[in-house]
JSON list of C-alpha atoms in Angstrom, two decimals:
[
{"chain": "A", "resi": 1, "resn": "LEU", "atom": "CA", "xyz": [-43.88, 60.74, -34.20]},
{"chain": "A", "resi": 2, "resn": "ARG", "atom": "CA", "xyz": [-46.03, 59.35, -31.39]},
{"chain": "A", "resi": 3, "resn": "GLN", "atom": "CA", "xyz": [-49.19, 59.66, -33.48]},
{"chain": "A", "resi": 4, "resn": "VAL", "atom": "CA", "xyz": [-47.52, 58.01, -36.50]},
{"chain": "A", "resi": 5, "resn": "SER", "atom": "CA", "xyz": [-46.34, 55.07, -34.40]},
{"chain": "A", "resi": 6, "resn": "ASN", "atom": "CA", "xyz": [-49.86, 54.66, -33.00]},
{"chain": "A", "resi": 7, "resn": "ASP", "atom": "CA", "xyz": [-51.36, 54.72, -36.50]},
{"chain": "A", "resi": 8, "resn": "VAL", "atom": "CA", "xyz": [-48.82, 52.25, -37.87]},
{"chain": "A", "resi": 9, "resn": "ALA", "atom": "CA", "xyz": [-49.44, 49.86, -34.99]},
{"chain": "A", "resi": 10, "resn": "HIS", "atom": "CA", "xyz": [-53.20, 50.08, -35.53]},
{"chain": "A", "resi": 11, "resn": "ASP", "atom": "CA", "xyz": [-53.07, 49.64, -39.32]},
{"chain": "A", "resi": 12, "resn": "LEU", "atom": "CA", "xyz": [-50.56, 46.77, -39.43]},
{"chain": "A", "resi": 13, "resn": "ARG", "atom": "CA", "xyz": [-51.74, 44.66, -36.50]},
{"chain": "A", "resi": 14, "resn": "THR", "atom": "CA", "xyz": [-54.70, 43.21, -38.43]},
{"chain": "A", "resi": 15, "resn": "PRO", "atom": "CA", "xyz": [-52.85, 42.11, -41.60]},
{"chain": "A", "resi": 16, "resn": "LEU", "atom": "CA", "xyz": [-50.10, 40.58, -39.47]},
{"chain": "A", "resi": 17, "resn": "THR", "atom": "CA", "xyz": [-52.71, 38.61, -37.55]},
{"chain": "A", "resi": 18, "resn": "ARG", "atom": "CA", "xyz": [-54.16, 37.39, -40.86]},
{"chain": "A", "resi": 19, "resn": "LEU", "atom": "CA", "xyz": [-50.67, 36.39, -42.00]},
{"chain": "A", "resi": 20, "resn": "LYS", "atom": "CA", "xyz": [-50.20, 34.38, -38.81]},
{"chain": "A", "resi": 21, "resn": "THR", "atom": "CA", "xyz": [-53.47, 32.50, -39.42]},
{"chain": "A", "resi": 22, "resn": "ARG", "atom": "CA", "xyz": [-52.14, 31.50, -42.86]},
{"chain": "A", "resi": 23, "resn": "ILE", "atom": "CA", "xyz": [-48.81, 30.28, -41.49]},
{"chain": "A", "resi": 24, "resn": "GLU", "atom": "CA", "xyz": [-50.14, 28.23, -38.58]},
{"chain": "A", "resi": 25, "resn": "PRO", "atom": "CA", "xyz": [-51.85, 25.51, -40.74]},
{"chain": "A", "resi": 26, "resn": "LEU", "atom": "CA", "xyz": [-48.61, 25.06, -42.68]},
{"chain": "A", "resi": 27, "resn": "LEU", "atom": "CA", "xyz": [-46.76, 24.31, -39.43]},
{"chain": "A", "resi": 28, "resn": "LEU", "atom": "CA", "xyz": [-49.00, 21.25, -38.99]},
{"chain": "A", "resi": 29, "resn": "ARG", "atom": "CA", "xyz": [-48.04, 19.73, -42.34]},
{"chain": "A", "resi": 30, "resn": "GLU", "atom": "CA", "xyz": [-45.71, 16.76, -42.26]},
{"chain": "A", "resi": 31, "resn": "ASP", "atom": "CA", "xyz": [-44.63, 16.89, -45.92]},
{"chain": "A", "resi": 32, "resn": "LEU", "atom": "CA", "xyz": [-42.57, 20.10, -45.66]},
{"chain": "A", "resi": 33, "resn": "PRO", "atom": "CA", "xyz": [-38.76, 19.98, -45.85]},
{"chain": "A", "resi": 34, "resn": "ASP", "atom": "CA", "xyz": [-37.07, 20.55, -42.50]},
{"chain": "A", "resi": 35, "resn": "ASP", "atom": "CA", "xyz": [-35.59, 23.88, -43.58]},
{"chain": "A", "resi": 36, "resn": "ALA", "atom": "CA", "xyz": [-39.00, 25.16, -44.71]},
{"chain": "A", "resi": 37, "resn": "GLN", "atom": "CA", "xyz": [-40.57, 24.05, -41.42]},
{"chain": "A", "resi": 38, "resn": "ALA", "atom": "CA", "xyz": [-37.84, 25.84, -39.44]},
{"chain": "A", "resi": 39, "resn": "ALA", "atom": "CA", "xyz": [-38.24, 29.02, -41.51]},
{"chain": "A", "resi": 40, "resn": "LEU", "atom": "CA", "xyz": [-42.00, 29.03, -40.96]},
{"chain": "A", "resi": 41, "resn": "LYS", "atom": "CA", "xyz": [-41.58, 28.57, -37.21]},
{"chain": "A", "resi": 42, "resn": "GLU", "atom": "CA", "xyz": [-39.19, 31.51, -37.07]},
{"chain": "A", "resi": 43, "resn": "ALA", "atom": "CA", "xyz": [-41.56, 33.65, -39.17]},
{"chain": "A", "resi": 44, "resn": "ASP", "atom": "CA", "xyz": [-44.42, 32.75, -36.82]},
{"chain": "A", "resi": 45, "resn": "LEU", "atom": "CA", "xyz": [-42.34, 33.82, -33.78]},
{"chain": "A", "resi": 46, "resn": "GLU", "atom": "CA", "xyz": [-41.35, 37.08, -35.47]},
{"chain": "A", "resi": 47, "resn": "ILE", "atom": "CA", "xyz": [-45.01, 37.89, -36.15]},
{"chain": "A", "resi": 48, "resn": "ASP", "atom": "CA", "xyz": [-45.77, 37.26, -32.47]},
{"chain": "A", "resi": 49, "resn": "ARG", "atom": "CA", "xyz": [-42.99, 39.68, -31.45]},
{"chain": "A", "resi": 50, "resn": "ILE", "atom": "CA", "xyz": [-44.21, 42.40, -33.82]},
{"chain": "A", "resi": 51, "resn": "VAL", "atom": "CA", "xyz": [-47.85, 42.05, -32.76]},
{"chain": "A", "resi": 52, "resn": "LYS", "atom": "CA", "xyz": [-46.77, 42.16, -29.11]},
{"chain": "A", "resi": 53, "resn": "THR", "atom": "CA", "xyz": [-44.91, 45.42, -29.82]},
{"chain": "A", "resi": 54, "resn": "PHE", "atom": "CA", "xyz": [-47.92, 46.91, -31.62]},
{"chain": "A", "resi": 55, "resn": "ASN", "atom": "CA", "xyz": [-50.20, 45.89, -28.75]},
{"chain": "A", "resi": 56, "resn": "ALA", "atom": "CA", "xyz": [-47.88, 47.67, -26.31]},
{"chain": "A", "resi": 57, "resn": "VAL", "atom": "CA", "xyz": [-47.89, 50.84, -28.45]},
{"chain": "A", "resi": 58, "resn": "LEU", "atom": "CA", "xyz": [-51.68, 50.85, -28.62]},
{"chain": "A", "resi": 59, "resn": "ARG", "atom": "CA", "xyz": [-52.00, 50.10, -24.90]},
{"chain": "A", "resi": 60, "resn": "ILE", "atom": "CA", "xyz": [-49.79, 53.10, -24.08]},
{"chain": "A", "resi": 61, "resn": "ALA", "atom": "CA", "xyz": [-51.87, 55.30, -26.40]},
{"chain": "A", "resi": 62, "resn": "GLN", "atom": "CA", "xyz": [-55.08, 54.08, -24.74]},
{"chain": "A", "resi": 63, "resn": "ILE", "atom": "CA", "xyz": [-53.77, 54.78, -21.24]},
{"chain": "A", "resi": 64, "resn": "GLU", "atom": "CA", "xyz": [-52.35, 58.19, -22.16]},
{"chain": "A", "resi": 65, "resn": "GLY", "atom": "CA", "xyz": [-55.67, 59.05, -23.81]},
{"chain": "A", "resi": 66, "resn": "GLY", "atom": "CA", "xyz": [-57.47, 58.51, -20.50]},
{"chain": "A", "resi": 67, "resn": "ASN", "atom": "CA", "xyz": [-59.47, 55.46, -21.63]},
{"chain": "A", "resi": 68, "resn": "GLY", "atom": "CA", "xyz": [-60.55, 52.84, -19.14]},
{"chain": "A", "resi": 69, "resn": "ARG", "atom": "CA", "xyz": [-61.46, 55.31, -16.39]},
{"chain": "A", "resi": 70, "resn": "SER", "atom": "CA", "xyz": [-64.48, 53.18, -15.48]},
{"chain": "A", "resi": 71, "resn": "ASN", "atom": "CA", "xyz": [-62.10, 50.36, -14.46]},
{"chain": "A", "resi": 72, "resn": "MET", "atom": "CA", "xyz": [-60.85, 52.38, -11.51]},
{"chain": "A", "resi": 73, "resn": "ALA", "atom": "CA", "xyz": [-62.07, 50.81, -8.26]},
{"chain": "A", "resi": 74, "resn": "ASP", "atom": "CA", "xyz": [-60.94, 49.98, -4.75]},
{"chain": "A", "resi": 75, "resn": "LEU", "atom": "CA", "xyz": [-58.55, 47.03, -4.89]},
{"chain": "A", "resi": 76, "resn": "ASP", "atom": "CA", "xyz": [-56.34, 45.08, -2.51]},
{"chain": "A", "resi": 77, "resn": "LEU", "atom": "CA", "xyz": [-52.71, 45.48, -3.58]},
{"chain": "A", "resi": 78, "resn": "THR", "atom": "CA", "xyz": [-51.57, 42.79, -1.14]},
{"chain": "A", "resi": 79, "resn": "ALA", "atom": "CA", "xyz": [-53.70, 40.20, -2.91]},
{"chain": "A", "resi": 80, "resn": "LEU", "atom": "CA", "xyz": [-52.64, 41.47, -6.35]},
{"chain": "A", "resi": 81, "resn": "CYS", "atom": "CA", "xyz": [-48.94, 41.22, -5.44]},
{"chain": "A", "resi": 82, "resn": "GLN", "atom": "CA", "xyz": [-49.50, 37.65, -4.27]},
{"chain": "A", "resi": 83, "resn": "THR", "atom": "CA", "xyz": [-51.21, 36.81, -7.57]},
{"chain": "A", "resi": 84, "resn": "VAL", "atom": "CA", "xyz": [-48.34, 38.27, -9.62]},
{"chain": "A", "resi": 85, "resn": "HIS", "atom": "CA", "xyz": [-45.78, 36.42, -7.48]},
{"chain": "A", "resi": 86, "resn": "ASP", "atom": "CA", "xyz": [-47.60, 33.10, -7.92]},
{"chain": "A", "resi": 87, "resn": "LEU", "atom": "CA", "xyz": [-47.83, 33.71, -11.67]},
{"chain": "A", "resi": 88, "resn": "MET", "atom": "CA", "xyz": [-44.16, 34.63, -12.19]},
{"chain": "A", "resi": 89, "resn": "LEU", "atom": "CA", "xyz": [-42.48, 32.26, -9.72]},
{"chain": "A", "resi": 90, "resn": "PRO", "atom": "CA", "xyz": [-42.39, 29.26, -12.13]},
{"chain": "A", "resi": 91, "resn": "VAL", "atom": "CA", "xyz": [-40.85, 31.52, -14.79]},
{"chain": "A", "resi": 92, "resn": "ALA", "atom": "CA", "xyz": [-38.14, 32.62, -12.35]},
{"chain": "A", "resi": 93, "resn": "GLU", "atom": "CA", "xyz": [-37.34, 29.05, -11.37]},
{"chain": "A", "resi": 94, "resn": "GLU", "atom": "CA", "xyz": [-37.13, 27.97, -15.01]},
{"chain": "A", "resi": 95, "resn": "MET", "atom": "CA", "xyz": [-34.64, 30.79, -15.72]},
{"chain": "A", "resi": 96, "resn": "GLY", "atom": "CA", "xyz": [-32.55, 30.02, -12.63]},
{"chain": "A", "resi": 97, "resn": "HIS", "atom": "CA", "xyz": [-33.58, 33.09, -10.61]},
{"chain": "A", "resi": 98, "resn": "SER", "atom": "CA", "xyz": [-34.97, 33.49, -7.10]},
{"chain": "A", "resi": 99, "resn": "PHE", "atom": "CA", "xyz": [-38.18, 35.53, -6.83]},
{"chain": "A", "resi": 100, "resn": "THR", "atom": "CA", "xyz": [-39.41, 36.63, -3.40]},
{"chain": "A", "resi": 101, "resn": "LEU", "atom": "CA", "xyz": [-42.42, 38.59, -2.18]},
{"chain": "A", "resi": 102, "resn": "THR", "atom": "CA", "xyz": [-42.47, 40.94, 0.81]},
{"chain": "A", "resi": 103, "resn": "CYS", "atom": "CA", "xyz": [-45.78, 42.53, 1.72]},
{"chain": "A", "resi": 104, "resn": "PRO", "atom": "CA", "xyz": [-48.04, 43.18, 4.73]},
{"chain": "A", "resi": 105, "resn": "GLU", "atom": "CA", "xyz": [-50.33, 40.43, 5.92]},
{"chain": "A", "resi": 106, "resn": "GLN", "atom": "CA", "xyz": [-53.29, 42.80, 6.06]},
{"chain": "A", "resi": 107, "resn": "PRO", "atom": "CA", "xyz": [-54.96, 44.20, 2.92]},
{"chain": "A", "resi": 108, "resn": "VAL", "atom": "CA", "xyz": [-53.51, 47.40, 1.44]},
{"chain": "A", "resi": 109, "resn": "THR", "atom": "CA", "xyz": [-56.35, 49.12, -0.40]},
{"chain": "A", "resi": 110, "resn": "ILE", "atom": "CA", "xyz": [-55.97, 51.76, -3.11]},
{"chain": "A", "resi": 111, "resn": "THR", "atom": "CA", "xyz": [-58.10, 53.10, -5.94]},
{"chain": "A", "resi": 112, "resn": "GLY", "atom": "CA", "xyz": [-56.78, 51.79, -9.22]},
{"chain": "A", "resi": 113, "resn": "ASP", "atom": "CA", "xyz": [-57.14, 49.65, -12.31]},
{"chain": "A", "resi": 114, "resn": "ARG", "atom": "CA", "xyz": [-56.33, 46.04, -11.39]},
{"chain": "A", "resi": 115, "resn": "GLU", "atom": "CA", "xyz": [-55.38, 45.01, -14.93]},
{"chain": "A", "resi": 116, "resn": "MET", "atom": "CA", "xyz": [-53.08, 47.99, -15.47]},
{"chain": "A", "resi": 117, "resn": "LEU", "atom": "CA", "xyz": [-51.27, 47.62, -12.16]},
{"chain": "A", "resi": 118, "resn": "ALA", "atom": "CA", "xyz": [-50.83, 43.88, -12.69]},
{"chain": "A", "resi": 119, "resn": "GLN", "atom": "CA", "xyz": [-49.36, 44.65, -16.13]},
{"chain": "A", "resi": 120, "resn": "ALA", "atom": "CA", "xyz": [-46.94, 47.17, -14.61]},
{"chain": "A", "resi": 121, "resn": "MET", "atom": "CA", "xyz": [-45.71, 44.67, -12.01]},
{"chain": "A", "resi": 122, "resn": "VAL", "atom": "CA", "xyz": [-45.36, 41.86, -14.56]},
{"chain": "A", "resi": 123, "resn": "ASN", "atom": "CA", "xyz": [-43.40, 44.14, -16.93]},
{"chain": "A", "resi": 124, "resn": "LEU", "atom": "CA", "xyz": [-40.97, 45.14, -14.18]},
{"chain": "A", "resi": 125, "resn": "VAL", "atom": "CA", "xyz": [-40.47, 41.55, -13.03]},
{"chain": "A", "resi": 126, "resn": "GLU", "atom": "CA", "xyz": [-40.03, 40.28, -16.60]},
{"chain": "A", "resi": 127, "resn": "ASN", "atom": "CA", "xyz": [-37.45, 43.00, -17.27]},
{"chain": "A", "resi": 128, "resn": "ALA", "atom": "CA", "xyz": [-35.51, 41.90, -14.21]},
{"chain": "A", "resi": 129, "resn": "PHE", "atom": "CA", "xyz": [-35.62, 38.24, -15.25]},
{"chain": "A", "resi": 130, "resn": "ARG", "atom": "CA", "xyz": [-34.53, 39.07, -18.81]},
{"chain": "A", "resi": 131, "resn": "HIS", "atom": "CA", "xyz": [-31.63, 41.39, -18.03]},
{"chain": "A", "resi": 132, "resn": "CYS", "atom": "CA", "xyz": [-30.13, 39.64, -15.00]},
{"chain": "A", "resi": 133, "resn": "PRO", "atom": "CA", "xyz": [-27.59, 36.86, -15.46]},
{"chain": "A", "resi": 134, "resn": "ASP", "atom": "CA", "xyz": [-28.71, 33.82, -13.48]},
{"chain": "A", "resi": 135, "resn": "PRO", "atom": "CA", "xyz": [-28.80, 33.21, -10.63]},
{"chain": "A", "resi": 136, "resn": "ALA", "atom": "CA", "xyz": [-30.27, 36.56, -9.61]},
{"chain": "A", "resi": 137, "resn": "LEU", "atom": "CA", "xyz": [-32.48, 37.59, -6.71]},
{"chain": "A", "resi": 138, "resn": "VAL", "atom": "CA", "xyz": [-35.59, 39.50, -7.78]},
{"chain": "A", "resi": 139, "resn": "THR", "atom": "CA", "xyz": [-37.91, 40.91, -5.12]},
{"chain": "A", "resi": 140, "resn": "LEU", "atom": "CA", "xyz": [-41.43, 42.32, -5.29]},
{"chain": "A", "resi": 141, "resn": "ALA", "atom": "CA", "xyz": [-42.27, 44.35, -2.19]},
{"chain": "A", "resi": 142, "resn": "LEU", "atom": "CA", "xyz": [-45.25, 46.36, -0.98]},
{"chain": "A", "resi": 143, "resn": "LYS", "atom": "CA", "xyz": [-45.23, 48.92, 1.82]},
{"chain": "A", "resi": 144, "resn": "ALA", "atom": "CA", "xyz": [-48.02, 51.15, 3.11]},
{"chain": "A", "resi": 145, "resn": "THR", "atom": "CA", "xyz": [-47.08, 54.60, 4.41]},
{"chain": "A", "resi": 146, "resn": "GLU", "atom": "CA", "xyz": [-49.02, 57.49, 5.93]},
{"chain": "A", "resi": 147, "resn": "THR", "atom": "CA", "xyz": [-49.19, 59.28, 2.58]},
{"chain": "A", "resi": 148, "resn": "GLY", "atom": "CA", "xyz": [-49.55, 56.40, 0.14]},
{"chain": "A", "resi": 149, "resn": "THR", "atom": "CA", "xyz": [-48.34, 52.99, -0.98]},
{"chain": "A", "resi": 150, "resn": "ILE", "atom": "CA", "xyz": [-44.97, 51.99, -2.40]},
{"chain": "A", "resi": 151, "resn": "LEU", "atom": "CA", "xyz": [-44.52, 49.08, -4.80]},
{"chain": "A", "resi": 152, "resn": "THR", "atom": "CA", "xyz": [-40.89, 48.10, -5.27]},
{"chain": "A", "resi": 153, "resn": "VAL", "atom": "CA", "xyz": [-39.15, 45.69, -7.64]},
{"chain": "A", "resi": 154, "resn": "THR", "atom": "CA", "xyz": [-35.43, 45.07, -7.08]},
{"chain": "A", "resi": 155, "resn": "ASP", "atom": "CA", "xyz": [-32.88, 42.79, -8.68]},
{"chain": "A", "resi": 156, "resn": "THR", "atom": "CA", "xyz": [-29.19, 41.94, -8.36]},
{"chain": "A", "resi": 157, "resn": "GLY", "atom": "CA", "xyz": [-28.33, 42.40, -12.03]},
{"chain": "A", "resi": 158, "resn": "PRO", "atom": "CA", "xyz": [-26.20, 44.98, -13.84]},
{"chain": "A", "resi": 159, "resn": "GLY", "atom": "CA", "xyz": [-28.56, 47.88, -13.09]},
{"chain": "A", "resi": 160, "resn": "ILE", "atom": "CA", "xyz": [-28.97, 51.05, -15.16]},
{"chain": "A", "resi": 161, "resn": "PRO", "atom": "CA", "xyz": [-26.45, 53.91, -15.06]},
{"chain": "A", "resi": 162, "resn": "ALA", "atom": "CA", "xyz": [-27.82, 57.03, -13.37]},
{"chain": "A", "resi": 163, "resn": "ALA", "atom": "CA", "xyz": [-27.37, 59.07, -16.58]},
{"chain": "A", "resi": 164, "resn": "GLU", "atom": "CA", "xyz": [-29.61, 56.63, -18.50]},
{"chain": "A", "resi": 165, "resn": "ARG", "atom": "CA", "xyz": [-32.50, 56.29, -16.04]},
{"chain": "A", "resi": 166, "resn": "ASP", "atom": "CA", "xyz": [-34.62, 59.09, -17.52]},
{"chain": "A", "resi": 167, "resn": "ASN", "atom": "CA", "xyz": [-33.91, 57.94, -21.09]},
{"chain": "A", "resi": 168, "resn": "ILE", "atom": "CA", "xyz": [-34.94, 54.35, -20.42]},
{"chain": "A", "resi": 169, "resn": "LEU", "atom": "CA", "xyz": [-38.53, 55.47, -19.79]},
{"chain": "A", "resi": 170, "resn": "ARG", "atom": "CA", "xyz": [-38.83, 56.83, -23.34]},
{"chain": "A", "resi": 171, "resn": "ARG", "atom": "CA", "xyz": [-40.54, 54.79, -26.03]},
{"chain": "A", "resi": 172, "resn": "TYR", "atom": "CA", "xyz": [-38.26, 52.37, -27.93]},
{"chain": "A", "resi": 173, "resn": "TYR", "atom": "CA", "xyz": [-35.14, 53.45, -26.00]},
{"chain": "A", "resi": 174, "resn": "ARG", "atom": "CA", "xyz": [-32.78, 50.56, -25.24]},
{"chain": "A", "resi": 175, "resn": "LEU", "atom": "CA", "xyz": [-29.41, 50.50, -23.53]},
{"chain": "A", "resi": 176, "resn": "GLU", "atom": "CA", "xyz": [-26.54, 49.49, -25.76]},
{"chain": "A", "resi": 177, "resn": "LYS", "atom": "CA", "xyz": [-25.89, 46.38, -23.65]},
{"chain": "A", "resi": 178, "resn": "SER", "atom": "CA", "xyz": [-29.54, 45.32, -24.10]},
{"chain": "A", "resi": 179, "resn": "ARG", "atom": "CA", "xyz": [-29.71, 45.49, -27.88]},
{"chain": "A", "resi": 180, "resn": "ASN", "atom": "CA", "xyz": [-28.96, 41.79, -28.30]},
{"chain": "A", "resi": 181, "resn": "THR", "atom": "CA", "xyz": [-31.72, 40.71, -25.91]},
{"chain": "A", "resi": 182, "resn": "GLU", "atom": "CA", "xyz": [-35.37, 40.23, -26.81]},
{"chain": "A", "resi": 183, "resn": "GLY", "atom": "CA", "xyz": [-37.55, 43.28, -26.25]},
{"chain": "A", "resi": 184, "resn": "SER", "atom": "CA", "xyz": [-39.05, 46.35, -27.90]},
{"chain": "A", "resi": 185, "resn": "GLY", "atom": "CA", "xyz": [-38.00, 49.13, -25.54]},
{"chain": "A", "resi": 186, "resn": "LEU", "atom": "CA", "xyz": [-41.66, 49.67, -24.57]},
{"chain": "A", "resi": 187, "resn": "GLY", "atom": "CA", "xyz": [-41.95, 47.78, -21.28]},
{"chain": "A", "resi": 188, "resn": "LEU", "atom": "CA", "xyz": [-40.86, 50.61, -19.01]},
{"chain": "A", "resi": 189, "resn": "SER", "atom": "CA", "xyz": [-42.71, 53.17, -21.15]},
{"chain": "A", "resi": 190, "resn": "LEU", "atom": "CA", "xyz": [-45.90, 51.23, -20.51]},
{"chain": "A", "resi": 191, "resn": "VAL", "atom": "CA", "xyz": [-45.15, 51.10, -16.78]},
{"chain": "A", "resi": 192, "resn": "ALA", "atom": "CA", "xyz": [-44.56, 54.86, -16.74]},
{"chain": "A", "resi": 193, "resn": "ALA", "atom": "CA", "xyz": [-47.88, 55.50, -18.54]},
{"chain": "A", "resi": 194, "resn": "ILE", "atom": "CA", "xyz": [-49.73, 53.30, -16.03]},
{"chain": "A", "resi": 195, "resn": "VAL", "atom": "CA", "xyz": [-48.15, 55.11, -13.08]},
{"chain": "A", "resi": 196, "resn": "ARG", "atom": "CA", "xyz": [-49.06, 58.51, -14.51]},
{"chain": "A", "resi": 197, "resn": "ARG", "atom": "CA", "xyz": [-52.61, 57.25, -15.10]},
{"chain": "A", "resi": 198, "resn": "HIS", "atom": "CA", "xyz": [-52.82, 56.52, -11.35]},
{"chain": "A", "resi": 199, "resn": "ASN", "atom": "CA", "xyz": [-51.37, 59.93, -10.37]},
{"chain": "A", "resi": 200, "resn": "GLY", "atom": "CA", "xyz": [-48.34, 58.12, -9.00]},
{"chain": "A", "resi": 201, "resn": "GLN", "atom": "CA", "xyz": [-44.59, 58.54, -9.19]},
{"chain": "A", "resi": 202, "resn": "LEU", "atom": "CA", "xyz": [-41.99, 56.22, -10.75]},
{"chain": "A", "resi": 203, "resn": "ALA", "atom": "CA", "xyz": [-38.37, 56.28, -9.56]},
{"chain": "A", "resi": 204, "resn": "LEU", "atom": "CA", "xyz": [-35.40, 54.23, -10.74]},
{"chain": "A", "resi": 205, "resn": "GLY", "atom": "CA", "xyz": [-32.44, 53.80, -8.40]},
{"chain": "A", "resi": 206, "resn": "ASP", "atom": "CA", "xyz": [-29.42, 51.72, -7.46]},
{"chain": "A", "resi": 207, "resn": "ASN", "atom": "CA", "xyz": [-30.01, 48.49, -5.57]},
{"chain": "A", "resi": 208, "resn": "GLY", "atom": "CA", "xyz": [-26.29, 48.04, -4.95]},
{"chain": "A", "resi": 209, "resn": "PRO", "atom": "CA", "xyz": [-25.93, 45.92, -7.05]},
{"chain": "A", "resi": 210, "resn": "GLY", "atom": "CA", "xyz": [-28.81, 45.92, -9.48]},
{"chain": "A", "resi": 211, "resn": "LEU", "atom": "CA", "xyz": [-31.83, 48.07, -10.22]},
{"chain": "A", "resi": 212, "resn": "ARG", "atom": "CA", "xyz": [-34.47, 49.35, -7.82]},
{"chain": "A", "resi": 213, "resn": "VAL", "atom": "CA", "xyz": [-37.81, 50.55, -9.17]},
{"chain": "A", "resi": 214, "resn": "ASP", "atom": "CA", "xyz": [-40.23, 52.31, -6.82]},
{"chain": "A", "resi": 215, "resn": "ILE", "atom": "CA", "xyz": [-43.84, 53.05, -7.73]},
{"chain": "A", "resi": 216, "resn": "THR", "atom": "CA", "xyz": [-45.49, 55.41, -5.25]},
{"chain": "A", "resi": 217, "resn": "LEU", "atom": "CA", "xyz": [-49.30, 55.46, -5.40]},
{"chain": "A", "resi": 218, "resn": "PRO", "atom": "CA", "xyz": [-51.64, 57.81, -3.53]},
{"chain": "A", "resi": 219, "resn": "LYS", "atom": "CA", "xyz": [-54.01, 56.52, -0.86]},
{"chain": "A", "resi": 220, "resn": "ALA", "atom": "CA", "xyz": [-57.52, 55.43, -1.82]}
]
């Protein structure tokens, strides 16, 4: 099933991209009826959602296949957390959430892939924004320990029941209460693949209220 989903994503991404390039010029026309214009806009958004899903499937396959090993290097997680916070703060404010950052002042250095780890943090923060009723408090925190480094994302939303926390890391799995929200069920699967790629551990817990996600990474 995993191989089939990878193949489907690979084979259909290109024709969907071609379809999008045909739709986009039509959106610029001023002689279309309003209903046709609205239908084209919705079709364009649906293509974006499908391509985003396919890209996530292929990214997971790439990471699980061990590609990108040459991108592993010493990096400063403190600086990366600050970058992610600066990037996502305007999104939080627009959605009515508070987004805070807690991390050491000094650099925290690990060996890792900067792009992958940034993607993992953004996915976790986006999930919190999407599934929390506003106003919610979302926190990104970094802590260095004697044995490694812990990245934590917490929120004050509805959380995930303990019985569902292992399931939610599976591809395409979505909680019943989340089926009416935008998403593919791949965000946490991608995070889990990235953590495994870095020989780390991913743990989901109760933030009382809300969800707590801890990523433990080994020392450089």
